[in-house]
PDB file of C-alpha atoms in Angstrom:
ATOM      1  CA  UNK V   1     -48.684  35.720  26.837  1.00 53.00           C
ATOM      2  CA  UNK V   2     -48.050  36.709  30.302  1.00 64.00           C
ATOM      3  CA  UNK V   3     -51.858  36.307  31.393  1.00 87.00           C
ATOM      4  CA  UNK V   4     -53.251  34.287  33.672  1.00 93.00           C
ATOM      5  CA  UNK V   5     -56.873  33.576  33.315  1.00 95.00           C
ATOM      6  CA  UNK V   6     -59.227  32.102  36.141  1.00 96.00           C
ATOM      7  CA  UNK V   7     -62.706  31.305  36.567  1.00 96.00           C
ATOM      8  CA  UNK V   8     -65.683  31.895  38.026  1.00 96.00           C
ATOM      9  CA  UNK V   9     -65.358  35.588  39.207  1.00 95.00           C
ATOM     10  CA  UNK V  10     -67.799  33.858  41.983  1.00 96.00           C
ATOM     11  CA  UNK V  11     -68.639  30.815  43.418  1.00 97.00           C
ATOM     12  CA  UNK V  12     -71.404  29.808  46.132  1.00 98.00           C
ATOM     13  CA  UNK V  13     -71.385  25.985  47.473  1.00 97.00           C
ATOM     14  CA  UNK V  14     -72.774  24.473  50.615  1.00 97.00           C
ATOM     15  CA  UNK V  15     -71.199  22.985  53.281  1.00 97.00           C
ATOM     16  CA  UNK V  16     -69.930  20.053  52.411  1.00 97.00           C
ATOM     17  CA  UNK V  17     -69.807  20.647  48.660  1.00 97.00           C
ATOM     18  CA  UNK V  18     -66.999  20.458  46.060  1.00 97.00           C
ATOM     19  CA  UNK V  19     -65.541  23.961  45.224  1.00 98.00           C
ATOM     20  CA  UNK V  20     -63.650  24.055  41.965  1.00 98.00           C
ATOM     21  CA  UNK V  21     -61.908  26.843  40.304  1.00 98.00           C
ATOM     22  CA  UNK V  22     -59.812  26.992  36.976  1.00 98.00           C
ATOM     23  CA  UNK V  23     -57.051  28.407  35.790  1.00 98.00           C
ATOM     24  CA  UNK V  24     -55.314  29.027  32.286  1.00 97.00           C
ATOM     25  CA  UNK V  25     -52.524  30.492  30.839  1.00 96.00           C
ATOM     26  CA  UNK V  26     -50.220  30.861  27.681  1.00 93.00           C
ATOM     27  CA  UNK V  27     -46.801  30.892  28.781  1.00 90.00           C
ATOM     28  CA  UNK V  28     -45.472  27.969  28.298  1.00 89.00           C
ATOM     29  CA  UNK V  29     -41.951  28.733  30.588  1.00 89.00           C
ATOM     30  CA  UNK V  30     -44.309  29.340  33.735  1.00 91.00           C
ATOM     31  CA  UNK V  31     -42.898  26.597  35.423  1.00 89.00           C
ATOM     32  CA  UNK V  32     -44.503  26.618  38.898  1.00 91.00           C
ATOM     33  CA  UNK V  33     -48.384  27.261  39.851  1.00 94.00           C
ATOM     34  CA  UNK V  34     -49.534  28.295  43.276  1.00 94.00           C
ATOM     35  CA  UNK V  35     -52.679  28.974  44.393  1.00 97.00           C
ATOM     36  CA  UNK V  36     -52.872  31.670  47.165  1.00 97.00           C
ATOM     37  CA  UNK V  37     -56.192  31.922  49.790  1.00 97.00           C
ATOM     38  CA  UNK V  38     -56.866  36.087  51.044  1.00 97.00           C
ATOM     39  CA  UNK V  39     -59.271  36.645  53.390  1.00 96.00           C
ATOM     40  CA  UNK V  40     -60.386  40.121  54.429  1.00 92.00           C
ATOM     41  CA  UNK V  41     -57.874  42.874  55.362  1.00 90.00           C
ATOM     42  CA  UNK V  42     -55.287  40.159  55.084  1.00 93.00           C
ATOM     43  CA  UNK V  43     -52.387  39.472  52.237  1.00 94.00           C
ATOM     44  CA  UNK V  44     -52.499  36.505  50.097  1.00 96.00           C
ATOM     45  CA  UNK V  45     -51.361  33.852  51.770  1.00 95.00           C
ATOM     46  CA  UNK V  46     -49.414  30.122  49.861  1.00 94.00           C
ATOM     47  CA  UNK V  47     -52.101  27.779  50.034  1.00 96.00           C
ATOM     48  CA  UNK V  48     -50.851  24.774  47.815  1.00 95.00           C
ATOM     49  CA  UNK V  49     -48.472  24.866  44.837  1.00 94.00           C
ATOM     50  CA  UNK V  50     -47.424  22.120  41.786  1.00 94.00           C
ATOM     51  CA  UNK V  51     -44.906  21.911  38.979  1.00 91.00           C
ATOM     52  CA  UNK V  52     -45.551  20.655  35.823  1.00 89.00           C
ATOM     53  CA  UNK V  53     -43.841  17.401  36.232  1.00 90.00           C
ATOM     54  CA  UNK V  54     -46.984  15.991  38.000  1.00 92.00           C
ATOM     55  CA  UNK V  55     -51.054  15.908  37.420  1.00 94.00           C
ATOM     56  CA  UNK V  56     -52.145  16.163  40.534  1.00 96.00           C
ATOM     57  CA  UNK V  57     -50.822  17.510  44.287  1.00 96.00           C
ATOM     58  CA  UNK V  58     -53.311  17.421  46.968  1.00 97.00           C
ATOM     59  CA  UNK V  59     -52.617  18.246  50.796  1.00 96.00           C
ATOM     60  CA  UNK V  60     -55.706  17.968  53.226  1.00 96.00           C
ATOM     61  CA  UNK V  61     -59.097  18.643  51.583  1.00 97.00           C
ATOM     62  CA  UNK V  62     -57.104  21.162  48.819  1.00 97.00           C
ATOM     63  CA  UNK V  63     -56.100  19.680  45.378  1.00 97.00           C
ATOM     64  CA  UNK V  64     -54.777  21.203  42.308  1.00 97.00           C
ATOM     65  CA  UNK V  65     -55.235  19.005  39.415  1.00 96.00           C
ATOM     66  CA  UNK V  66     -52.667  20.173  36.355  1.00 96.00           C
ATOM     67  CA  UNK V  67     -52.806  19.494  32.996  1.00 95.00           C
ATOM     68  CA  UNK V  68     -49.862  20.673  31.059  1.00 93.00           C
ATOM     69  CA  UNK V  69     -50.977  20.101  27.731  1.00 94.00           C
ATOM     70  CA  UNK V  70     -53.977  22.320  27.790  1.00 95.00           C
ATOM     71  CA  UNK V  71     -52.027  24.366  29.834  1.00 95.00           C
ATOM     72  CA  UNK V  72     -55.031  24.258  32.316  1.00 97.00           C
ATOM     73  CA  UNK V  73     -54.970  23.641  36.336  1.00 97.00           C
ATOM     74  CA  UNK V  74     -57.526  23.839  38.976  1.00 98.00           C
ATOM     75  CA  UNK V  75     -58.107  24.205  42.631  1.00 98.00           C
ATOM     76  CA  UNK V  76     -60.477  21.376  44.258  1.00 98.00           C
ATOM     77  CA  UNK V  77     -61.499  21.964  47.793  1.00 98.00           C
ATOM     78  CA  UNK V  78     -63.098  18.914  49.027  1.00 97.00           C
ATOM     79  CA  UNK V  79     -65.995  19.466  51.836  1.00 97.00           C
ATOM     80  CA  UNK V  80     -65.804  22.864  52.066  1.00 97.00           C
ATOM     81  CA  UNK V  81     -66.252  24.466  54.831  1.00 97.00           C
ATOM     82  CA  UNK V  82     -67.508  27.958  55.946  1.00 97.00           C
ATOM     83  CA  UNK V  83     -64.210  28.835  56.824  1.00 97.00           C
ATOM     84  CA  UNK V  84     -63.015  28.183  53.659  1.00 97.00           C
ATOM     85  CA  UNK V  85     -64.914  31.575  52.487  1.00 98.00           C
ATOM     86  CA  UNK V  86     -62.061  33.193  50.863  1.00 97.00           C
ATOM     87  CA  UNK V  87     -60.615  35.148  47.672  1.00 96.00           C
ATOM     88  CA  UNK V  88     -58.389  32.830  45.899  1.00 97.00           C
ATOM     89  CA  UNK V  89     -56.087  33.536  43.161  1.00 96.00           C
ATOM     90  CA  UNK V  90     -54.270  31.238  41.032  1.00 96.00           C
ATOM     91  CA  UNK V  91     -50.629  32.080  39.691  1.00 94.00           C
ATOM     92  CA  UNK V  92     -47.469  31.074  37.803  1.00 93.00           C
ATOM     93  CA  UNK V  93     -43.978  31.916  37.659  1.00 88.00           C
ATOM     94  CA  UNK V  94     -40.931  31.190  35.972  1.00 83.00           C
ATOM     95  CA  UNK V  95     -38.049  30.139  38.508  1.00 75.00           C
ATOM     96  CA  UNK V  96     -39.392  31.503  41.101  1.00 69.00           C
ATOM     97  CA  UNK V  97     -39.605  35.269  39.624  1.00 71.00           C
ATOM     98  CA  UNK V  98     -42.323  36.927  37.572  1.00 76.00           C
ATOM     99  CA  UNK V  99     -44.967  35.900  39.645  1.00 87.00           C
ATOM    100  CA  UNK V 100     -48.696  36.392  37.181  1.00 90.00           C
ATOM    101  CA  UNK V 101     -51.656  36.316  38.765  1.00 93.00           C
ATOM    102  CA  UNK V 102     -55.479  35.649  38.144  1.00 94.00           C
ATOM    103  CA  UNK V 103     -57.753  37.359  38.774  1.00 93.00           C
ATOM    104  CA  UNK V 104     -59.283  36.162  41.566  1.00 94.00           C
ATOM    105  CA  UNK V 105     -62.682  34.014  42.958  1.00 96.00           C
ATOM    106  CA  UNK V 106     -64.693  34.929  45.522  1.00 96.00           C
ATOM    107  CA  UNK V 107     -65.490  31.676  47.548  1.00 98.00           C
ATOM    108  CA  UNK V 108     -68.846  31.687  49.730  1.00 98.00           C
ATOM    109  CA  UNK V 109     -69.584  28.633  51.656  1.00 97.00           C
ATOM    110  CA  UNK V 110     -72.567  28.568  52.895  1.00 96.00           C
ATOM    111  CA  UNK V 111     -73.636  26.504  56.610  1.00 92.00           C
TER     112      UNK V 111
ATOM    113  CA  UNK T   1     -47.742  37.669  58.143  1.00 54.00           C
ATOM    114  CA  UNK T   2     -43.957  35.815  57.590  1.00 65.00           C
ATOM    115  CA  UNK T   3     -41.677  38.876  58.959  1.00 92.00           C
ATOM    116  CA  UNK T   4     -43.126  41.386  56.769  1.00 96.00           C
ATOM    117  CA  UNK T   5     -43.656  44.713  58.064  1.00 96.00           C
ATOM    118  CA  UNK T   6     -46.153  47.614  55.202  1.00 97.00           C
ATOM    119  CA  UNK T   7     -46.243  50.903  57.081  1.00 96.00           C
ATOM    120  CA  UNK T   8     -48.472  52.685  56.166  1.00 96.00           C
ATOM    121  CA  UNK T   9     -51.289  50.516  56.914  1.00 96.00           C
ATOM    122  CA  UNK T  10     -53.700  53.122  55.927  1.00 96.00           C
ATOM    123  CA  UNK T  11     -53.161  56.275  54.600  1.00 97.00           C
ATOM    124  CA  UNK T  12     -55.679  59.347  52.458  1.00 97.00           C
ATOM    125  CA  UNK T  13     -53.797  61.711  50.709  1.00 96.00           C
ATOM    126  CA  UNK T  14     -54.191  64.764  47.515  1.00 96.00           C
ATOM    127  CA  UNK T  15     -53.924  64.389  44.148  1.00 97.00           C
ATOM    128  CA  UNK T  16     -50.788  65.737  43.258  1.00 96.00           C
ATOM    129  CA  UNK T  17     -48.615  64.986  46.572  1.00 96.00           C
ATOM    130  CA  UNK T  18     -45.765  62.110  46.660  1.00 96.00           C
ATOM    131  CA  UNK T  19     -46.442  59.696  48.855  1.00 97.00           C
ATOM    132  CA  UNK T  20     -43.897  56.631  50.047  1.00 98.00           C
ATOM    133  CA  UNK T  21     -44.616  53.388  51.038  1.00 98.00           C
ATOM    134  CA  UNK T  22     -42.388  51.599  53.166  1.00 98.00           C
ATOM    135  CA  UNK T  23     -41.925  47.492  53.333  1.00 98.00           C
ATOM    136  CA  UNK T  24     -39.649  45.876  56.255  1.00 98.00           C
ATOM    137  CA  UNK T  25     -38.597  42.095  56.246  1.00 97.00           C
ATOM    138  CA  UNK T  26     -36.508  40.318  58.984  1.00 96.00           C
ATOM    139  CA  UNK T  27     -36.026  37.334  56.552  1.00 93.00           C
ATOM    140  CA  UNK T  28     -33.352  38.353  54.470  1.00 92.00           C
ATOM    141  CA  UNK T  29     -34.942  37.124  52.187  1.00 92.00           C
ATOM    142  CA  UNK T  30     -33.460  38.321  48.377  1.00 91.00           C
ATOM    143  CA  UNK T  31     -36.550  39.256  46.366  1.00 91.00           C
ATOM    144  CA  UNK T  32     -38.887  41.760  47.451  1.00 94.00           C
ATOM    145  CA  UNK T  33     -41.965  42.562  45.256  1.00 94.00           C
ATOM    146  CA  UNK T  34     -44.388  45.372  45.112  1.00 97.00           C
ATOM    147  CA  UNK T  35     -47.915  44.418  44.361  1.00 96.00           C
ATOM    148  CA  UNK T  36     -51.144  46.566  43.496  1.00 97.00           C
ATOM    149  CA  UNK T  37     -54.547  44.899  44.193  1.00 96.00           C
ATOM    150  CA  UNK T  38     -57.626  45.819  42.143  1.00 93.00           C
ATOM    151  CA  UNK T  39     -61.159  44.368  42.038  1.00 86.00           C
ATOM    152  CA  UNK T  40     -61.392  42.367  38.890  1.00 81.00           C
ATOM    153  CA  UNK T  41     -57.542  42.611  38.345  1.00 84.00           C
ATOM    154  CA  UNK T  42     -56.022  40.644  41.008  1.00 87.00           C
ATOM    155  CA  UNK T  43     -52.579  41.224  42.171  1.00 93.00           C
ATOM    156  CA  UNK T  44     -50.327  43.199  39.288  1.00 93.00           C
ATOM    157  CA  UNK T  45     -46.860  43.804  39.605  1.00 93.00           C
ATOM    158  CA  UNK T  46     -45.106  47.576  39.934  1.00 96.00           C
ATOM    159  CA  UNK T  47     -41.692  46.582  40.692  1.00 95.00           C
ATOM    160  CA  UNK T  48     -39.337  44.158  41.781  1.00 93.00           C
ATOM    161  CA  UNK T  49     -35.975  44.099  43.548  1.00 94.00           C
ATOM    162  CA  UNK T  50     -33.078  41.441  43.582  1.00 90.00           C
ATOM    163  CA  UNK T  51     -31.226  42.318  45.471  1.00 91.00           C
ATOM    164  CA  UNK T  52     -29.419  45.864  47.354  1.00 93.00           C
ATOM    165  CA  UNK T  53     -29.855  48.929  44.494  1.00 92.00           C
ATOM    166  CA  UNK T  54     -31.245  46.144  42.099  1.00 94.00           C
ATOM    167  CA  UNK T  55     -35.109  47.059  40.683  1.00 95.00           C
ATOM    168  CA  UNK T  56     -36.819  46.553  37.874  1.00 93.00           C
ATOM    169  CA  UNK T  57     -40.080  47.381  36.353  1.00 93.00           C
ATOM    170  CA  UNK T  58     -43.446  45.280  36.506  1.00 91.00           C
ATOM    171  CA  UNK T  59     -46.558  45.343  34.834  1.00 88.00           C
ATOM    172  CA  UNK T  60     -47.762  48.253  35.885  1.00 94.00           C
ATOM    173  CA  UNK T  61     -44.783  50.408  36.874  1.00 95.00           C
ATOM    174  CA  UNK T  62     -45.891  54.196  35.194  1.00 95.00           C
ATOM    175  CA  UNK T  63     -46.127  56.574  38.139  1.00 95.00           C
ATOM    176  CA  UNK T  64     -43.877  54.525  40.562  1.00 97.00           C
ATOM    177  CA  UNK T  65     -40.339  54.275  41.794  1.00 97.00           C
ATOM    178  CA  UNK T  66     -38.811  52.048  44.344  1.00 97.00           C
ATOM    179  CA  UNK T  67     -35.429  51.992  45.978  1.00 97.00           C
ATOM    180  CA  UNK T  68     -33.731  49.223  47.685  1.00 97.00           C
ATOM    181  CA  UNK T  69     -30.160  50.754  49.738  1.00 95.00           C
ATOM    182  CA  UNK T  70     -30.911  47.817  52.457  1.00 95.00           C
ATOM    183  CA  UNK T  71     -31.735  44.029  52.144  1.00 95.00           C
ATOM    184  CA  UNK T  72     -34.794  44.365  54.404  1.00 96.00           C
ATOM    185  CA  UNK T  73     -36.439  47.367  52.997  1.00 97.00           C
ATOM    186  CA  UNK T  74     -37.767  48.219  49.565  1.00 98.00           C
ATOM    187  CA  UNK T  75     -39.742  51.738  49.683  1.00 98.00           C
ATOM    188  CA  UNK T  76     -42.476  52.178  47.162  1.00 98.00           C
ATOM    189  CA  UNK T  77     -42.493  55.864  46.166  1.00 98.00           C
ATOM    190  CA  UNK T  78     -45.875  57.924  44.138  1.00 97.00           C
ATOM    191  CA  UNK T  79     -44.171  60.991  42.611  1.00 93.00           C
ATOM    192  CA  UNK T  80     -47.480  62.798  41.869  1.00 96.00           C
ATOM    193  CA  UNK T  81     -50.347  60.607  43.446  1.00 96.00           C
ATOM    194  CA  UNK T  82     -53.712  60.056  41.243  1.00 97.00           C
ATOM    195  CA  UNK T  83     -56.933  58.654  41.695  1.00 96.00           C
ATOM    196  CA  UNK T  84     -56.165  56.471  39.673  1.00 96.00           C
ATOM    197  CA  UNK T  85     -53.312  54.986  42.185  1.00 97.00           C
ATOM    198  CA  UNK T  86     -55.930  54.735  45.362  1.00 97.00           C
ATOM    199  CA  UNK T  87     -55.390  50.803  45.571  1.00 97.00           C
ATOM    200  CA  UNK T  88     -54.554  48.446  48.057  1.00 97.00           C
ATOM    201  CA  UNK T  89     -50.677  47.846  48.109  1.00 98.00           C
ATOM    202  CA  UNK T  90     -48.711  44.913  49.198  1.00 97.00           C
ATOM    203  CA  UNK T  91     -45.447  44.121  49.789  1.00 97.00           C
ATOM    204  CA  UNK T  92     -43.803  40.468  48.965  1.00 94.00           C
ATOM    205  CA  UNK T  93     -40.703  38.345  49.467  1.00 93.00           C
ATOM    206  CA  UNK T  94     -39.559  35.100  48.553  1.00 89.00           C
ATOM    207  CA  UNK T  95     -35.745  33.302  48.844  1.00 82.00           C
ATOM    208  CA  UNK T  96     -35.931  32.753  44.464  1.00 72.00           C
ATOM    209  CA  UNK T  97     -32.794  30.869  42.881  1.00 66.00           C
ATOM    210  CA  UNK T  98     -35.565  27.933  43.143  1.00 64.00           C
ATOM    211  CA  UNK T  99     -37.496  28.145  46.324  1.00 66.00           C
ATOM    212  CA  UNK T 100     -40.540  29.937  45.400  1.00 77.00           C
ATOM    213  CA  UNK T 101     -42.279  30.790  47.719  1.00 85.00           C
ATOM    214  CA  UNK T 102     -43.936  33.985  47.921  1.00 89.00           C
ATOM    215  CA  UNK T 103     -44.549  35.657  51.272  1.00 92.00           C
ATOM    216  CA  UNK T 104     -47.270  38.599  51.576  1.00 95.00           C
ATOM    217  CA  UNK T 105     -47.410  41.473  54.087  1.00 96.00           C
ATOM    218  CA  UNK T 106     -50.943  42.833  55.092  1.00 95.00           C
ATOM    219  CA  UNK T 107     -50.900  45.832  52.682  1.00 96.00           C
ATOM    220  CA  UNK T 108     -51.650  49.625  52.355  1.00 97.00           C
ATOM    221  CA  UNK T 109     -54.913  50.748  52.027  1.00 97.00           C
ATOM    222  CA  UNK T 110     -54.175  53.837  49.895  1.00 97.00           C
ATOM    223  CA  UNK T 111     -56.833  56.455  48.928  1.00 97.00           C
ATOM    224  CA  UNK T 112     -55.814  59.368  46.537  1.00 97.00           C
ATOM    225  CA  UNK T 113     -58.605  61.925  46.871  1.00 95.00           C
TER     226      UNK T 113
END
């Protein structure tokens, strides 16, 4: 119940493309989703978060679309860029503790 | 990398030695977290802290211990290292009680040989 599923393990787009990755999970008390960007020899780093109270957050050219009932929520990046080749991970928590995370999706953005 | 200090940063070591790793914020920050990262498992939790001599286990806590006798550092400690424990390690913090936000250091590169 504590899992956090995301998808694809991979993802290729061109410049300029729409990137989207999903996200699932079962626990209904998760009550905050973040999505986190690593790049190589780095940590995870906050790259947008929502609550369940709303559908949709966006900030720049990232979005995270929610939908509470399916218990679903993605990551849009909107004309992505080669410097947007990244891991991302998607994750929930409950209060701010027990943070689960996904997996992860390898991002490749090609010029 | 948000006034969080993993030392460290790389380290090879034997099967069967202890090894500590040491995480140092200038935050204050309450919660600290320790993190193992896998390919194909993402980030899973060993332990937590908080607050000062306050732990608890993760997901993934057999093999590890962690102590907390200062706000600003939690150690990370392998009794009896395995290959199974080579992994990249990192450190977290975030403010919790509502705000959060979860802060990452740059990790430990650990290789049990």
């Amino acid at each position: 119940q504590q899992q956090v599923k995301q998808s694809p393990q991979s993802l290729i787009v061109q410049k300029g493309g729409i990137s989207i990755i999903n996200c699932a999970y079962e626990n209904t008390a998760f009550d905050y989703f973040p999505w986190y960007q690593q790049f190589p020899g780095k940590g995870p780093a906050l790259l947008i978060a929502i609550r369940p109270d709303v559908s949709e957050k966006k900030e720049g050219r990232f979005t995270i679309s929610f939908n509470k009932s399916a218990k679903q929520f993605s990551l849009h990046i909107m004309d992505s860029q080669p410097g947007d080749s990244a891991t991302y991970f998607c994750a929930a928590s409950n209060y701010g503790q027990n943070f689960v995370f996904g997996p992860g999706t390898r991002l490749s953005v090609l010029p | 990398d948000a006034g969080i200090t993993q030392s460290p940063r790389h380290k090879v070591t034997e099967t069967g030695t202890p090894v500590t790793l040491r995480c140092h914020q200038t935050e204050n920050h309450r919660y600290m977290y320790w993190y193992r990262q896998d390919p194909g498992h993402g980030l899973r939790l060993i332990h937590y802290s908080y607050g000062v001599k306050d732990t608890d286990k993760g997901e993934v806590s057999d093999g590890y211990s962690v102590s907390r006798s200062k706000t600003e550092d939690f150690l990370l400690t392998l009794e009896s290292a395995t290959s199974s424990q080579t992994s990249v390690y990192f450190c977290a913090i975030s403010e919790g009680q509502g705000n959060e936000k979860l802060f990452f250091g740059s990790g430990t590169q650990l290789s049990v040989l």
